[in-house]
Coordinates of N, CA and C in Angstrom, one line a residue:
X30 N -12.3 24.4 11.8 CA -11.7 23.1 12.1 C -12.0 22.2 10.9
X31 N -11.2 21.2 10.6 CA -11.2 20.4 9.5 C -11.1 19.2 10.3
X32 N -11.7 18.9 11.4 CA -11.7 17.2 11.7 C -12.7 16.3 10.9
X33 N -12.2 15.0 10.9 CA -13.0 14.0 10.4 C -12.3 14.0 9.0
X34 N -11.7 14.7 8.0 CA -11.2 15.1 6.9 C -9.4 14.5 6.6
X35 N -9.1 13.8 5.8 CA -8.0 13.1 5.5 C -7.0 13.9 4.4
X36 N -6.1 14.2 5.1 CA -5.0 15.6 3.9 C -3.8 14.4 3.4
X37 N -3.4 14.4 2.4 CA -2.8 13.5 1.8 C -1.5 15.0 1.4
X38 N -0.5 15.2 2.1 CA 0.5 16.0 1.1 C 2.2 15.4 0.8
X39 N 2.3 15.7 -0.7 CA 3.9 15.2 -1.1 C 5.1 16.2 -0.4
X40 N 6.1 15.3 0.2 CA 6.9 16.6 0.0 C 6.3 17.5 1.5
X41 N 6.0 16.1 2.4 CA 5.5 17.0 4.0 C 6.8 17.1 4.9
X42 N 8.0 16.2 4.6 CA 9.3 16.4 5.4 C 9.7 17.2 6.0
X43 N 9.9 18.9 4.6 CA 10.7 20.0 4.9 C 9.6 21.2 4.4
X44 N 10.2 22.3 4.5 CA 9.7 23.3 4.0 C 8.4 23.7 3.8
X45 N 7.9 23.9 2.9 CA 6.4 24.6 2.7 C 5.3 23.2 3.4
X46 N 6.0 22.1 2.2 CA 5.1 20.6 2.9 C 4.7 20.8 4.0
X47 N 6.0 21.0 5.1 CA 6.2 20.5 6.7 C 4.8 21.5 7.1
X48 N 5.0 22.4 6.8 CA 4.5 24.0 7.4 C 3.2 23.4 7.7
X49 N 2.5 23.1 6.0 CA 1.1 22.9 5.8 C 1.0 21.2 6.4
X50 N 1.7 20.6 6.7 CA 1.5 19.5 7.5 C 0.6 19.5 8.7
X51 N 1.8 20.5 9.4 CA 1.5 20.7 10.7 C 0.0 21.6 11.2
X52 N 0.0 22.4 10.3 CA -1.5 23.2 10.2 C -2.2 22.6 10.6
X53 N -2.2 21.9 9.1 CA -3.7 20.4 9.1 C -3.8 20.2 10.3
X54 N -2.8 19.2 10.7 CA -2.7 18.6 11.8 C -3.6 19.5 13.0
X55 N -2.7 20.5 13.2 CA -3.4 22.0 14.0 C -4.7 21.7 14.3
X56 N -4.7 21.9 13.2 CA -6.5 22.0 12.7 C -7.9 21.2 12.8
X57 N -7.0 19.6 13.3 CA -7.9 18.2 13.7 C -7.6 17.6 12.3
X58 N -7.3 17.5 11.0 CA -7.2 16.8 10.2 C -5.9 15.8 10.2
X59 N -6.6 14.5 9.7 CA -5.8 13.2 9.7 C -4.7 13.7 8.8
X60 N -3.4 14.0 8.8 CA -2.6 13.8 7.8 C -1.5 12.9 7.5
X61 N -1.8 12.6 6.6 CA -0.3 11.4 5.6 C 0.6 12.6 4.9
X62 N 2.2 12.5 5.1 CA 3.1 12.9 4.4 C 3.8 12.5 3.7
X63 N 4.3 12.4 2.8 CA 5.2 11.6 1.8 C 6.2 12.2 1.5
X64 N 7.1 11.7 1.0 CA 8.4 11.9 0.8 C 9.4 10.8 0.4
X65 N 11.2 11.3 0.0 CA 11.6 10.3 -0.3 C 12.8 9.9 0.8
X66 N 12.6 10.6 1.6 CA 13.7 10.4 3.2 C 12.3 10.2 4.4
X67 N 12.8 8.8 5.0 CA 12.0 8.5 6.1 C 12.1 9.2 7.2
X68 N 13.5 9.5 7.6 CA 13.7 10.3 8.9 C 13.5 11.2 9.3
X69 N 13.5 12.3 8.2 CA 12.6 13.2 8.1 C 11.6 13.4 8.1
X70 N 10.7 12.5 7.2 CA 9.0 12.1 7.6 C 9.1 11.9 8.8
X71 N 9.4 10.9 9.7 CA 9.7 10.3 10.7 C 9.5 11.8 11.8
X72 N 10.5 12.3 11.6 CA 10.9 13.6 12.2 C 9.6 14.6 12.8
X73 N 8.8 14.9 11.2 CA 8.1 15.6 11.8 C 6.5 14.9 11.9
X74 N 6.1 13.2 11.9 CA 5.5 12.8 12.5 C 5.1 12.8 13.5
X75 N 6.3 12.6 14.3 CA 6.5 12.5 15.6 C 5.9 14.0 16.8
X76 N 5.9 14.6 15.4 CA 5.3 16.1 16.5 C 3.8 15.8 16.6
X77 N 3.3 15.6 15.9 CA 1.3 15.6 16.1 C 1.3 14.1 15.8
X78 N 0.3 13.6 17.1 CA -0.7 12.1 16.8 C -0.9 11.9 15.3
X79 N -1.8 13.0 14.8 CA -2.6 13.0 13.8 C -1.7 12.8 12.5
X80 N -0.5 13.0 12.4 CA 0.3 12.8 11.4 C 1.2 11.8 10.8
X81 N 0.9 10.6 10.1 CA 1.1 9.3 9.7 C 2.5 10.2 8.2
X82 N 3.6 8.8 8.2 CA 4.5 9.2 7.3 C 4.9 7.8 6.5
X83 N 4.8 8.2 5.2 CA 5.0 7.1 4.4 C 5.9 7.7 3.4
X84 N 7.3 6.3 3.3 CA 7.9 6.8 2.3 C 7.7 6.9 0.6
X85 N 7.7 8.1 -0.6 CA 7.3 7.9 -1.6 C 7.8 8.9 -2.2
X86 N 8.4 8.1 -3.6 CA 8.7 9.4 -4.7 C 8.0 9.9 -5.4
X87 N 7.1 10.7 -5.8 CA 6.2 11.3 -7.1 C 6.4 10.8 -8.1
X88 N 7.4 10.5 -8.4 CA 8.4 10.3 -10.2 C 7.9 8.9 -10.4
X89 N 7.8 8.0 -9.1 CA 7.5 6.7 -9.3 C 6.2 6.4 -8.9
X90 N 5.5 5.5 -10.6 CA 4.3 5.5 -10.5 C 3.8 4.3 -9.5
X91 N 4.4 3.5 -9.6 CA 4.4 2.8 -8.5 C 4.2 2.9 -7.1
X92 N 4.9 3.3 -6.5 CA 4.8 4.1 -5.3 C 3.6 4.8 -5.2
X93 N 3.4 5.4 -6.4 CA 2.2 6.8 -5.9 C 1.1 6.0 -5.9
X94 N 0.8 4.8 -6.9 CA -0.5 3.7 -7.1 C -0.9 3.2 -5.7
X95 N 0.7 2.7 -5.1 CA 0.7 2.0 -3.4 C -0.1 3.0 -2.5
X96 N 0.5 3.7 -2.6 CA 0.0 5.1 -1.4 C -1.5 5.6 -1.3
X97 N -2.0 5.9 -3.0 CA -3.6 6.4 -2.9 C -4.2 5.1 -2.9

């Protein structure tokens, strides 16, 4: 178990991200997902408590400064 522990992953929307999102989550860890479509974050927030979604591009340093 990984509770008490904060997962920060890019790119948690779709695919490999989502997968290891949801683990964490699984697993008792707080997770943040990022991405550059909300509804999708949105989407797969909605499956575990534990999973908060913010929207964010990688490319922009800005954004990534906001976030961490």
């Amino acid at each position: 178990m990984i509770t008490n522990k904060h997962v920060l992953i890019t790119g948690g929307g779709t695919g490999i991200g989502r997968t290891i999102a949801l683990s964490f989550a699984d697993e008792g860890a707080k997770v943040t997902i990022t991405g550059r479509r909300s509804k999708v974050l949105e989407e797969v927030a909605e499956k575990r408590v534990n999973i908060s979604a913010l929207k964010m591009d990688v490319s922009n340093e800005k954004e990534v400064i906001s976030v961490i």
